[in-house]
Amino acid sequence: MDTTVGLRERKKAETRQAVHEAALRLAVEHGLDAVTVEMIVDAANISRRTFSNYFAGKEDAVLYGEEQRIRRLLELVRAQPPGMTAWQALRRSVEEMYHLEGEPVREWAVRTRLARRHPALLDRQLGNLAGLERDLADAIADRESTVPPAVTAAAFLVALRLATHTWTEEDEARTLLDVVDETLALMARPFT
Amino acid sequence: MDTTVGLRERKKAETRQAVHEAALRLAVEHGLDAVTVEMIVDAANISRRTFSNYFAGKEDAVLYGEEQRIRRLLELVRAQPPGMTAWQALRRSVEEMYHLEGEPVREWAVRTRLARRHPALLDRQLGNLAGLERDLADAIADRESTVPPAVTAAAFLVALRLATHTWTEEDEARTLLDVVDETLALMARPFT
DNA sequence: AGGCAAACTTTCCCACTGCGCATATATTTG
DNA sequence: CAAATATATGCGCAGTGGGAAAGTTTGCCT
């Protein structure tokens, strides 16, 4: 391992983050379609072309935070002790995620609400989730489970998505974790 | 009700279908990104501007068939006799869909494979599914079920998606309906 | 330090897309 | 059959994506 992150990479990450934040702020403020790339690059002090070096479009810039979260969750799952079943590893990872992130969860809700208003964003978000589903399935492939990894991963993510939805709708009366638990329990019930 | 569909509307639908087919064919042939709108309109014998009157972009043109399928499935669900539980109505509708469509299922697999190669397409496809999920939840809201409609709809669509995936991967050894059945059964199993 | 190579950013530049507007053409209705 | 209505087309503009080349910053080696 190399603790030297390197100045170059640090600056790059910094820029990316700055662009992302500018994009998100502007999108929340004016609505996504009213935001042009020029506004973003202007707010982030980079050239129009450089933007394209970092993101393929405004949507990607706005959703960059989401991707980071996804990567983190994935690593948490991979880091779970091998004794756990697939399902346990997933559940535990969300808990850790929840405690790790702490308050930013609220800002995450903002992004979710924003996405609901803009189909293009929603689509890309779902695409990201699909990618996560694949990676999650791989990550839990070696663990004990009553069903194939792909099914486990899919069911888990659906529960997570539904839970987030109802959570944002009921104005955070309960904690997100509680809603997730309940939804997971519902998913496990047989359908007839 | 007005049995007169009107010549105008018929021609319109015809044009839309023609554009769709041209787009799909070209996309499969050259890959989506290598296809420009001009190629499509050229193949469909309409003007560049007219294309925009029908579709917002090439992706929409390619996925038009999918949207049609979605609408049809939705109507099938709505048409199920009221006695059925939510789950039964859904299952029955897929069966009917399967028998109704007959062979085109194969051409549907083509679209699926195509989508897998082009993230933009996949995203939009997932977006369409999300829309269907909402509509399905509404459509089964009044039926008997052990879980909320949203959960039922989500679980059902996930099963459908997973089943289609494995089905296209195993080269259609079994019938799609069988794979769906199996996946639905797996989904119903408890996770621990 | 000094200097070189690789990586990154910027400036031009052009093709593609989405869409508004005015106009021409076709369909329906009374 | 003529007026009302809806659709198709051509033109043009703003926004986007991405290639090429020149300038700048960073990493590394002597």
Tab-separated table of C-alpha atoms (C1' of nucleotides) in Angstrom:
chain	number	residue	atom	x	y	z
A	1	MET	CA	0.000	0.000	0.000
A	2	ASP	CA	1.015	3.549	-0.764
A	3	THR	CA	-0.034	6.197	1.714
A	4	THR	CA	1.309	8.877	-0.662
A	5	VAL	CA	-1.833	9.966	-2.422
A	6	GLY	CA	0.175	12.319	-4.592
A	7	LEU	CA	-0.489	15.995	-5.002
A	8	ARG	CA	-1.794	15.530	-8.517
A	9	GLU	CA	-4.477	13.063	-7.571
A	10	ARG	CA	-5.481	15.086	-4.577
A	11	LYS	CA	-5.996	18.167	-6.693
A	12	LYS	CA	-7.918	16.187	-9.210
A	13	ALA	CA	-10.255	14.783	-6.604
A	14	GLU	CA	-10.635	18.261	-5.205
A	15	THR	CA	-11.624	19.675	-8.568
A	16	ARG	CA	-14.048	16.844	-9.205
A	17	GLN	CA	-15.671	17.428	-5.864
A	18	ALA	CA	-15.891	21.164	-6.498
A	19	VAL	CA	-17.532	20.636	-9.860
A	20	HIS	CA	-19.937	18.144	-8.336
A	21	GLU	CA	-20.964	20.493	-5.573
A	22	ALA	CA	-21.431	23.386	-7.952
A	23	ALA	CA	-23.552	21.220	-10.220
A	24	LEU	CA	-25.703	19.924	-7.383
A	25	ARG	CA	-26.206	23.361	-5.897
A	26	LEU	CA	-27.179	24.900	-9.212
A	27	ALA	CA	-29.484	22.007	-10.039
A	28	VAL	CA	-31.334	22.288	-6.744
A	29	GLU	CA	-31.498	26.028	-7.142
A	30	HIS	CA	-32.640	26.439	-10.739
A	31	GLY	CA	-33.814	22.979	-11.718
A	32	LEU	CA	-31.619	20.656	-13.753
A	33	ASP	CA	-32.729	21.635	-17.240
A	34	ALA	CA	-32.255	25.333	-16.548
A	35	VAL	CA	-28.621	24.633	-15.693
A	36	THR	CA	-26.083	24.684	-18.510
A	37	VAL	CA	-22.604	23.269	-18.348
A	38	GLU	CA	-21.252	26.771	-18.737
A	39	MET	CA	-22.885	27.856	-15.511
A	40	ILE	CA	-21.273	24.951	-13.739
A	41	VAL	CA	-17.784	25.514	-15.084
A	42	ASP	CA	-18.155	29.188	-14.350
A	43	ALA	CA	-19.067	28.430	-10.764
A	44	ALA	CA	-16.214	25.940	-10.441
A	45	ASN	CA	-13.573	28.026	-12.217
A	46	ILE	CA	-12.585	25.576	-14.884
A	47	SER	CA	-12.814	25.617	-18.652
A	48	ARG	CA	-15.692	24.207	-20.600
A	49	ARG	CA	-13.505	21.473	-22.033
A	50	THR	CA	-12.088	20.425	-18.690
A	51	PHE	CA	-15.567	19.675	-17.510
A	52	SER	CA	-15.784	17.038	-20.198
A	53	ASN	CA	-12.560	15.524	-18.881
A	54	TYR	CA	-14.242	14.893	-15.563
A	55	PHE	CA	-17.848	14.166	-16.414
A	56	ALA	CA	-19.733	13.086	-19.493
A	57	GLY	CA	-22.583	15.487	-18.728
A	58	LYS	CA	-24.344	17.465	-16.070
A	59	GLU	CA	-26.234	14.432	-14.852
A	60	ASP	CA	-23.024	12.611	-14.033
A	61	ALA	CA	-21.701	15.672	-12.256
A	62	VAL	CA	-24.811	15.899	-10.120
A	63	LEU	CA	-24.828	12.195	-9.301
A	64	TYR	CA	-21.142	11.929	-8.477
A	65	GLY	CA	-21.907	11.923	-4.770
A	66	GLU	CA	-24.200	8.978	-5.253
A	67	GLU	CA	-21.455	7.045	-6.980
A	68	GLN	CA	-19.117	7.683	-4.100
A	69	ARG	CA	-21.692	6.366	-1.658
A	70	ILE	CA	-22.129	3.287	-3.803
A	71	ARG	CA	-18.430	2.576	-3.877
A	72	ARG	CA	-18.221	2.954	-0.122
A	73	LEU	CA	-21.100	0.578	0.512
A	74	LEU	CA	-19.492	-1.946	-1.762
A	75	GLU	CA	-16.242	-1.828	0.162
A	76	LEU	CA	-18.078	-2.202	3.444
A	77	VAL	CA	-19.726	-5.354	2.159
A	78	ARG	CA	-16.418	-6.765	0.984
A	79	ALA	CA	-14.901	-6.013	4.362
A	80	GLN	CA	-17.470	-7.998	6.359
A	81	PRO	CA	-16.092	-11.073	8.185
A	82	PRO	CA	-16.383	-14.247	6.130
A	83	GLY	CA	-18.516	-16.051	8.692
A	84	MET	CA	-21.591	-13.983	7.914
A	85	THR	CA	-24.257	-15.074	5.492
A	86	ALA	CA	-24.823	-12.945	2.408
A	87	TRP	CA	-27.916	-11.348	3.871
A	88	GLN	CA	-26.276	-10.587	7.193
A	89	ALA	CA	-23.289	-9.004	5.474
A	90	LEU	CA	-25.559	-6.719	3.490
A	91	ARG	CA	-27.651	-5.699	6.462
A	92	ARG	CA	-24.595	-5.046	8.588
A	93	SER	CA	-23.058	-2.902	5.862
A	94	VAL	CA	-26.050	-0.610	5.687
A	95	GLU	CA	-25.945	-0.155	9.418
A	96	GLU	CA	-22.267	0.734	9.318
A	97	MET	CA	-22.880	3.037	6.400
A	98	TYR	CA	-25.619	4.738	8.311
A	99	HIS	CA	-23.441	5.297	11.353
A	100	LEU	CA	-20.456	6.295	9.252
A	101	GLU	CA	-22.258	8.917	7.229
A	102	GLY	CA	-24.208	10.275	10.141
A	103	GLU	CA	-25.918	13.488	9.114
A	104	PRO	CA	-25.198	13.675	5.371
A	105	VAL	CA	-28.131	11.344	4.970
A	106	ARG	CA	-30.279	14.433	4.799
A	107	GLU	CA	-28.369	15.870	1.877
A	108	TRP	CA	-28.802	12.509	0.263
A	109	ALA	CA	-32.557	12.871	0.568
A	110	VAL	CA	-32.250	16.173	-1.267
A	111	ARG	CA	-30.630	14.428	-4.205
A	112	THR	CA	-33.353	11.814	-4.197
A	113	ARG	CA	-36.105	14.398	-4.303
A	114	LEU	CA	-34.273	16.240	-7.060
A	115	ALA	CA	-33.997	13.050	-9.068
A	116	ARG	CA	-37.707	12.429	-8.784
A	117	ARG	CA	-38.374	15.677	-10.613
A	118	HIS	CA	-35.995	14.994	-13.481
A	119	PRO	CA	-36.451	11.769	-15.434
A	120	ALA	CA	-32.963	11.927	-16.905
A	121	LEU	CA	-31.458	11.964	-13.433
A	122	LEU	CA	-33.682	9.184	-12.238
A	123	ASP	CA	-32.693	7.029	-15.165
A	124	ARG	CA	-29.020	7.445	-14.500
A	125	GLN	CA	-29.535	6.815	-10.811
A	126	LEU	CA	-31.281	3.579	-11.584
A	127	GLY	CA	-28.448	2.700	-13.916
A	128	ASN	CA	-25.979	3.212	-11.108
A	129	LEU	CA	-28.076	0.998	-8.873
A	130	ALA	CA	-28.052	-1.688	-11.538
A	131	GLY	CA	-24.282	-1.527	-11.616
A	132	LEU	CA	-24.190	-1.815	-7.859
A	133	GLU	CA	-26.459	-4.816	-8.067
A	134	ARG	CA	-23.974	-6.599	-10.293
A	135	ASP	CA	-21.043	-5.740	-8.081
A	136	LEU	CA	-22.918	-6.679	-4.931
A	137	ALA	CA	-23.807	-10.045	-6.391
A	138	ASP	CA	-20.137	-10.656	-7.069
A	139	ALA	CA	-19.153	-9.449	-3.621
A	140	ILE	CA	-21.430	-11.913	-1.821
A	141	ALA	CA	-21.025	-14.794	-4.234
A	142	ASP	CA	-18.890	-16.821	-1.835
A	143	ARG	CA	-21.151	-16.407	1.155
A	144	GLU	CA	-23.773	-18.765	2.472
A	145	SER	CA	-27.284	-18.125	1.216
A	146	THR	CA	-30.534	-19.910	0.447
A	147	VAL	CA	-30.792	-18.255	-2.972
A	148	PRO	CA	-28.404	-17.291	-5.791
A	149	PRO	CA	-26.347	-14.143	-5.139
A	150	ALA	CA	-28.025	-12.205	-7.949
A	151	VAL	CA	-31.421	-12.710	-6.354
A	152	THR	CA	-30.177	-11.731	-2.934
A	153	ALA	CA	-28.535	-8.571	-4.236
A	154	ALA	CA	-31.580	-7.587	-6.253
A	155	ALA	CA	-34.028	-8.158	-3.424
A	156	PHE	CA	-31.820	-6.243	-1.051
A	157	LEU	CA	-31.504	-3.230	-3.319
A	158	VAL	CA	-35.197	-3.160	-4.034
A	159	ALA	CA	-35.906	-3.098	-0.341
A	160	LEU	CA	-33.381	-0.308	0.075
A	161	ARG	CA	-34.936	1.686	-2.729
A	162	LEU	CA	-38.490	1.244	-1.515
A	163	ALA	CA	-37.486	2.062	2.025
A	164	THR	CA	-35.748	5.248	0.960
A	165	HIS	CA	-38.809	6.223	-0.999
A	166	THR	CA	-41.291	5.837	1.823
A	167	TRP	CA	-38.798	7.389	4.207
A	168	THR	CA	-38.502	10.586	2.196
A	169	GLU	CA	-42.275	10.616	1.760
A	170	GLU	CA	-43.133	10.370	5.417
A	171	ASP	CA	-40.777	13.250	6.272
A	172	GLU	CA	-38.321	11.191	8.236
A	173	ALA	CA	-40.642	10.404	11.086
A	174	ARG	CA	-38.781	7.165	11.724
A	175	THR	CA	-35.098	6.549	11.163
A	176	LEU	CA	-34.136	5.305	7.741
A	177	LEU	CA	-32.716	2.141	9.259
A	178	ASP	CA	-36.051	1.253	10.808
A	179	VAL	CA	-37.884	1.662	7.530
A	180	VAL	CA	-35.270	-0.469	5.809
A	181	ASP	CA	-35.741	-3.186	8.403
A	182	GLU	CA	-39.474	-3.181	7.963
A	183	THR	CA	-39.249	-3.291	4.191
A	184	LEU	CA	-36.748	-6.109	4.292
A	185	ALA	CA	-39.144	-8.048	6.485
A	186	LEU	CA	-41.980	-7.416	4.028
A	187	MET	CA	-39.871	-8.594	1.121
A	188	ALA	CA	-39.201	-11.865	2.854
A	189	ARG	CA	-42.879	-12.627	3.206
A	190	PRO	CA	-44.319	-15.096	0.713
A	191	PHE	CA	-46.495	-13.792	-2.104
A	192	THR	CA	-49.647	-15.613	-3.066
B	1	MET	CA	-66.333	5.040	-27.729
B	2	ASP	CA	-65.384	5.792	-31.277
B	3	THR	CA	-64.542	2.830	-33.466
B	4	THR	CA	-63.316	5.270	-36.133
B	5	VAL	CA	-59.630	5.326	-35.368
B	6	GLY	CA	-59.303	8.006	-38.011
B	7	LEU	CA	-57.015	7.770	-40.963
B	8	ARG	CA	-54.779	10.406	-39.503
B	9	GLU	CA	-54.028	8.551	-36.311
B	10	ARG	CA	-53.482	5.323	-38.148
B	11	LYS	CA	-50.921	6.925	-40.413
B	12	LYS	CA	-49.256	8.522	-37.457
B	13	ALA	CA	-48.933	5.235	-35.629
B	14	GLU	CA	-47.650	3.705	-38.816
B	15	THR	CA	-44.956	6.328	-39.204
B	16	ARG	CA	-43.957	6.010	-35.573
B	17	GLN	CA	-43.628	2.273	-35.927
B	18	ALA	CA	-41.585	2.657	-39.105
B	19	VAL	CA	-39.199	5.084	-37.445
B	20	HIS	CA	-38.913	2.782	-34.471
B	21	GLU	CA	-38.077	-0.226	-36.585
B	22	ALA	CA	-35.536	1.680	-38.631
B	23	ALA	CA	-33.891	2.936	-35.464
B	24	LEU	CA	-33.778	-0.500	-33.877
B	25	ARG	CA	-32.402	-2.139	-36.989
B	26	LEU	CA	-29.685	0.451	-37.434
B	27	ALA	CA	-28.771	0.313	-33.763
B	28	VAL	CA	-28.385	-3.457	-33.816
B	29	GLU	CA	-26.450	-3.226	-37.041
B	30	HIS	CA	-23.971	-0.433	-36.335
B	31	GLY	CA	-24.164	0.038	-32.594
B	32	LEU	CA	-26.195	2.825	-31.047
B	33	ASP	CA	-23.548	5.546	-30.894
B	34	ALA	CA	-22.597	5.044	-34.527
B	35	VAL	CA	-26.192	5.790	-35.505
B	36	THR	CA	-27.190	9.399	-36.110
B	37	VAL	CA	-30.727	10.680	-36.342
B	38	GLU	CA	-30.111	11.519	-39.982
B	39	MET	CA	-29.473	7.878	-40.799
B	40	ILE	CA	-32.740	6.956	-39.136
B	41	VAL	CA	-34.843	9.577	-40.879
B	42	ASP	CA	-33.192	8.646	-44.140
B	43	ALA	CA	-34.097	5.015	-43.630
B	44	ALA	CA	-37.643	5.914	-42.644
B	45	ASN	CA	-38.203	8.517	-45.370
B	46	ILE	CA	-39.117	11.426	-43.176
B	47	SER	CA	-37.499	14.773	-42.554
B	48	ARG	CA	-35.096	15.480	-39.764
B	49	ARG	CA	-37.608	17.761	-38.121
B	50	THR	CA	-40.418	15.258	-38.216
B	51	PHE	CA	-38.343	12.831	-36.247
B	52	SER	CA	-38.307	15.274	-33.370
B	53	ASN	CA	-42.092	15.461	-33.566
B	54	TYR	CA	-42.260	11.770	-32.762
B	55	PHE	CA	-39.312	11.086	-30.495
B	56	ALA	CA	-37.092	13.162	-28.274
B	57	GLY	CA	-34.003	11.247	-29.349
B	58	LYS	CA	-32.672	8.040	-30.790
B	59	GLU	CA	-32.922	6.210	-27.484
B	60	ASP	CA	-36.645	6.835	-27.301
B	61	ALA	CA	-37.049	5.687	-30.872
B	62	VAL	CA	-35.223	2.442	-30.170
B	63	LEU	CA	-37.140	1.752	-26.965
B	64	TYR	CA	-40.570	2.550	-28.357
B	65	GLY	CA	-41.353	-1.144	-28.693
B	66	GLU	CA	-40.600	-1.655	-25.053
B	67	GLU	CA	-42.997	1.082	-24.081
B	68	GLN	CA	-45.729	-0.536	-26.113
B	69	ARG	CA	-45.149	-3.831	-24.348
B	70	ILE	CA	-45.292	-2.081	-21.022
B	71	ARG	CA	-48.590	-0.430	-21.803
B	72	ARG	CA	-50.043	-3.729	-22.947
B	73	LEU	CA	-48.976	-5.550	-19.807
B	74	LEU	CA	-50.498	-2.813	-17.717
B	75	GLU	CA	-53.833	-3.144	-19.468
B	76	LEU	CA	-53.783	-6.887	-19.039
B	77	VAL	CA	-53.315	-6.465	-15.324
B	78	ARG	CA	-56.143	-3.974	-15.117
B	79	ALA	CA	-58.383	-6.375	-17.033
B	80	GLN	CA	-57.931	-9.280	-14.630
B	81	PRO	CA	-61.074	-10.353	-12.754
B	82	PRO	CA	-61.445	-8.644	-9.378
B	83	GLY	CA	-61.468	-11.883	-7.432
B	84	MET	CA	-57.779	-12.510	-7.927
B	85	THR	CA	-55.139	-11.472	-5.435
B	86	ALA	CA	-52.558	-8.945	-6.555
B	87	TRP	CA	-49.914	-11.599	-7.054
B	88	GLN	CA	-52.210	-13.855	-9.023
B	89	ALA	CA	-53.282	-11.020	-11.287
B	90	LEU	CA	-49.680	-10.200	-12.068
B	91	ARG	CA	-48.694	-13.793	-12.747
B	92	ARG	CA	-51.715	-14.370	-14.935
B	93	SER	CA	-50.996	-11.239	-16.949
B	94	VAL	CA	-47.492	-12.369	-17.807
B	95	GLU	CA	-48.831	-15.686	-18.971
B	96	GLU	CA	-51.380	-13.999	-21.185
B	97	MET	CA	-48.745	-11.617	-22.456
B	98	TYR	CA	-46.537	-14.543	-23.277
B	99	HIS	CA	-49.246	-16.338	-25.230
B	100	LEU	CA	-50.413	-13.140	-26.886
B	101	GLU	CA	-47.014	-12.097	-28.136
B	102	GLY	CA	-45.997	-15.574	-29.165
B	103	GLU	CA	-42.808	-15.398	-31.166
B	104	PRO	CA	-41.845	-11.710	-30.919
B	105	VAL	CA	-40.305	-12.641	-27.595
B	106	ARG	CA	-37.169	-13.391	-29.504
B	107	GLU	CA	-36.950	-9.943	-30.991
B	108	TRP	CA	-37.458	-8.688	-27.480
B	109	ALA	CA	-34.361	-10.563	-26.378
B	110	VAL	CA	-32.463	-8.762	-29.122
B	111	ARG	CA	-33.402	-5.422	-27.622
B	112	THR	CA	-32.333	-6.605	-24.208
B	113	ARG	CA	-28.915	-7.651	-25.417
B	114	LEU	CA	-28.548	-4.374	-27.272
B	115	ALA	CA	-29.401	-2.445	-24.145
B	116	ARG	CA	-26.763	-4.301	-22.192
B	117	ARG	CA	-24.088	-2.904	-24.500
B	118	HIS	CA	-25.222	0.703	-24.282
B	119	PRO	CA	-25.506	2.242	-20.818
B	120	ALA	CA	-27.688	5.084	-22.041
B	121	LEU	CA	-30.241	2.619	-23.358
B	122	LEU	CA	-30.110	0.550	-20.216
B	123	ASP	CA	-30.711	3.613	-18.087
B	124	ARG	CA	-33.779	4.608	-20.030
B	125	GLN	CA	-35.050	1.050	-19.975
B	126	LEU	CA	-34.737	0.977	-16.218
B	127	GLY	CA	-36.509	4.287	-16.077
B	128	ASN	CA	-39.391	2.841	-18.034
B	129	LEU	CA	-39.514	-0.097	-15.656
B	130	ALA	CA	-39.654	2.273	-12.721
B	131	GLY	CA	-42.622	3.978	-14.322
B	132	LEU	CA	-44.272	0.636	-14.842
B	133	GLU	CA	-43.642	-0.184	-11.199
B	134	ARG	CA	-45.583	2.881	-10.130
B	135	ASP	CA	-48.444	2.169	-12.486
B	136	LEU	CA	-48.549	-1.484	-11.511
B	137	ALA	CA	-48.698	-0.572	-7.855
B	138	ASP	CA	-51.696	1.636	-8.599
B	139	ALA	CA	-53.314	-1.031	-10.736
B	140	ILE	CA	-53.223	-3.660	-7.978
B	141	ALA	CA	-53.859	-1.322	-5.086
B	142	ASP	CA	-57.415	-2.566	-4.561
B	143	ARG	CA	-56.575	-6.250	-4.626
B	144	GLU	CA	-55.970	-8.585	-1.725
B	145	SER	CA	-52.340	-8.970	-0.694
B	146	THR	CA	-50.174	-9.712	2.318
B	147	VAL	CA	-47.916	-6.710	1.598
B	148	PRO	CA	-48.342	-3.148	0.330
B	149	PRO	CA	-48.898	-2.831	-3.422
B	150	ALA	CA	-45.608	-1.016	-3.981
B	151	VAL	CA	-43.689	-3.927	-2.501
B	152	THR	CA	-45.600	-6.467	-4.530
B	153	ALA	CA	-45.056	-4.578	-7.757
B	154	ALA	CA	-41.372	-4.069	-7.076
B	155	ALA	CA	-40.742	-7.690	-6.152
B	156	PHE	CA	-42.619	-8.854	-9.190
B	157	LEU	CA	-40.704	-6.655	-11.599
B	158	VAL	CA	-37.379	-7.616	-10.093
B	159	ALA	CA	-38.223	-11.259	-10.574
B	160	LEU	CA	-39.224	-10.521	-14.143
B	161	ARG	CA	-36.007	-8.672	-14.816
B	162	LEU	CA	-33.782	-11.318	-13.244
B	163	ALA	CA	-35.624	-14.064	-15.056
B	164	THR	CA	-35.239	-12.348	-18.405
B	165	HIS	CA	-31.575	-11.894	-17.709
B	166	THR	CA	-30.827	-15.536	-16.916
B	167	TRP	CA	-33.112	-16.594	-19.749
B	168	THR	CA	-31.192	-14.649	-22.367
B	169	GLU	CA	-27.947	-15.902	-20.847
B	170	GLU	CA	-28.790	-19.564	-20.994
B	171	ASP	CA	-29.787	-19.318	-24.651
B	172	GLU	CA	-33.436	-20.026	-24.127
B	173	ALA	CA	-33.018	-23.599	-23.049
B	174	ARG	CA	-36.178	-23.347	-20.976
B	175	THR	CA	-39.199	-21.250	-21.763
B	176	LEU	CA	-39.190	-17.748	-20.340
B	177	LEU	CA	-42.293	-18.497	-18.330
B	178	ASP	CA	-40.576	-21.351	-16.522
B	179	VAL	CA	-37.632	-19.183	-15.562
B	180	VAL	CA	-40.005	-16.509	-14.325
B	181	ASP	CA	-41.809	-19.051	-12.192
B	182	GLU	CA	-38.614	-20.285	-10.652
B	183	THR	CA	-37.353	-16.789	-9.940
B	184	LEU	CA	-40.654	-15.800	-8.377
B	185	ALA	CA	-40.401	-18.828	-6.121
B	186	LEU	CA	-36.864	-17.848	-5.131
B	187	MET	CA	-37.950	-14.319	-4.329
B	188	ALA	CA	-40.590	-15.592	-1.966
B	189	ARG	CA	-38.074	-17.534	0.090
B	190	PRO	CA	-37.005	-15.927	3.353
B	191	PHE	CA	-33.574	-14.334	3.568
B	192	THR	CA	-31.407	-14.837	6.609
C	1	DA	C1'	18.534	22.638	-8.549
C	2	DG	C1'	17.778	21.379	-13.376
C	3	DG	C1'	15.556	19.101	-16.850
C	4	DC	C1'	12.722	15.766	-19.089
C	5	DA	C1'	8.482	13.047	-19.743
C	6	DA	C1'	3.910	12.286	-18.568
C	7	DA	C1'	-0.379	14.080	-17.110
C	8	DC	C1'	-3.562	17.732	-16.980
C	9	DT	C1'	-5.789	22.053	-18.600
C	10	DT	C1'	-6.950	25.278	-21.894
C	11	DT	C1'	-8.153	27.175	-26.442
C	12	DC	C1'	-10.090	26.342	-31.075
C	13	DC	C1'	-13.089	23.948	-33.744
C	14	DC	C1'	-16.813	21.171	-35.788
C	15	DA	C1'	-20.577	17.692	-35.971
C	16	DC	C1'	-24.815	16.293	-33.627
C	17	DT	C1'	-28.939	17.101	-31.024
C	18	DG	C1'	-33.307	19.369	-29.329
C	19	DC	C1'	-36.446	22.586	-30.222
C	20	DG	C1'	-38.934	27.118	-31.597
C	21	DC	C1'	-40.954	29.503	-35.452
C	22	DA	C1'	-43.049	30.286	-39.820
C	23	DT	C1'	-44.971	27.929	-43.697
C	24	DA	C1'	-47.017	24.399	-46.553
C	25	DT	C1'	-49.979	20.437	-46.765
C	26	DA	C1'	-53.381	17.138	-45.390
C	27	DT	C1'	-57.649	15.633	-42.589
C	28	DT	C1'	-61.821	16.352	-40.341
C	29	DT	C1'	-65.997	18.820	-39.488
C	30	DG	C1'	-70.136	21.596	-40.284
D	1	DC	C1'	-66.975	22.509	-50.308
D	2	DA	C1'	-64.893	25.749	-47.248
D	3	DA	C1'	-63.373	26.690	-42.664
D	4	DA	C1'	-61.126	24.799	-38.699
D	5	DT	C1'	-57.709	21.922	-37.108
D	6	DA	C1'	-53.727	19.031	-37.022
D	7	DT	C1'	-49.422	17.470	-39.078
D	8	DA	C1'	-45.015	17.811	-41.888
D	9	DT	C1'	-41.273	20.433	-43.365
D	10	DG	C1'	-37.331	23.865	-43.795
D	11	DC	C1'	-34.532	27.087	-41.420
D	12	DG	C1'	-31.964	28.579	-37.593
D	13	DC	C1'	-30.114	28.869	-32.880
D	14	DA	C1'	-28.398	27.425	-28.405
D	15	DG	C1'	-26.322	23.603	-25.956
D	16	DT	C1'	-23.512	19.537	-25.978
D	17	DG	C1'	-19.651	16.087	-26.856
D	18	DG	C1'	-15.382	15.339	-28.099
D	19	DG	C1'	-10.828	15.656	-31.292
D	20	DA	C1'	-6.255	18.241	-32.008
D	21	DA	C1'	-2.641	21.083	-30.604
D	22	DA	C1'	-0.384	24.262	-27.538
D	23	DG	C1'	0.523	25.713	-22.825
D	24	DT	C1'	0.955	24.478	-17.885
D	25	DT	C1'	1.682	21.602	-13.838
D	26	DT	C1'	3.442	17.524	-11.577
D	27	DG	C1'	6.464	13.409	-10.780
D	28	DC	C1'	10.917	11.712	-11.063
D	29	DC	C1'	15.728	11.220	-11.972
D	30	DT	C1'	20.283	12.852	-12.027
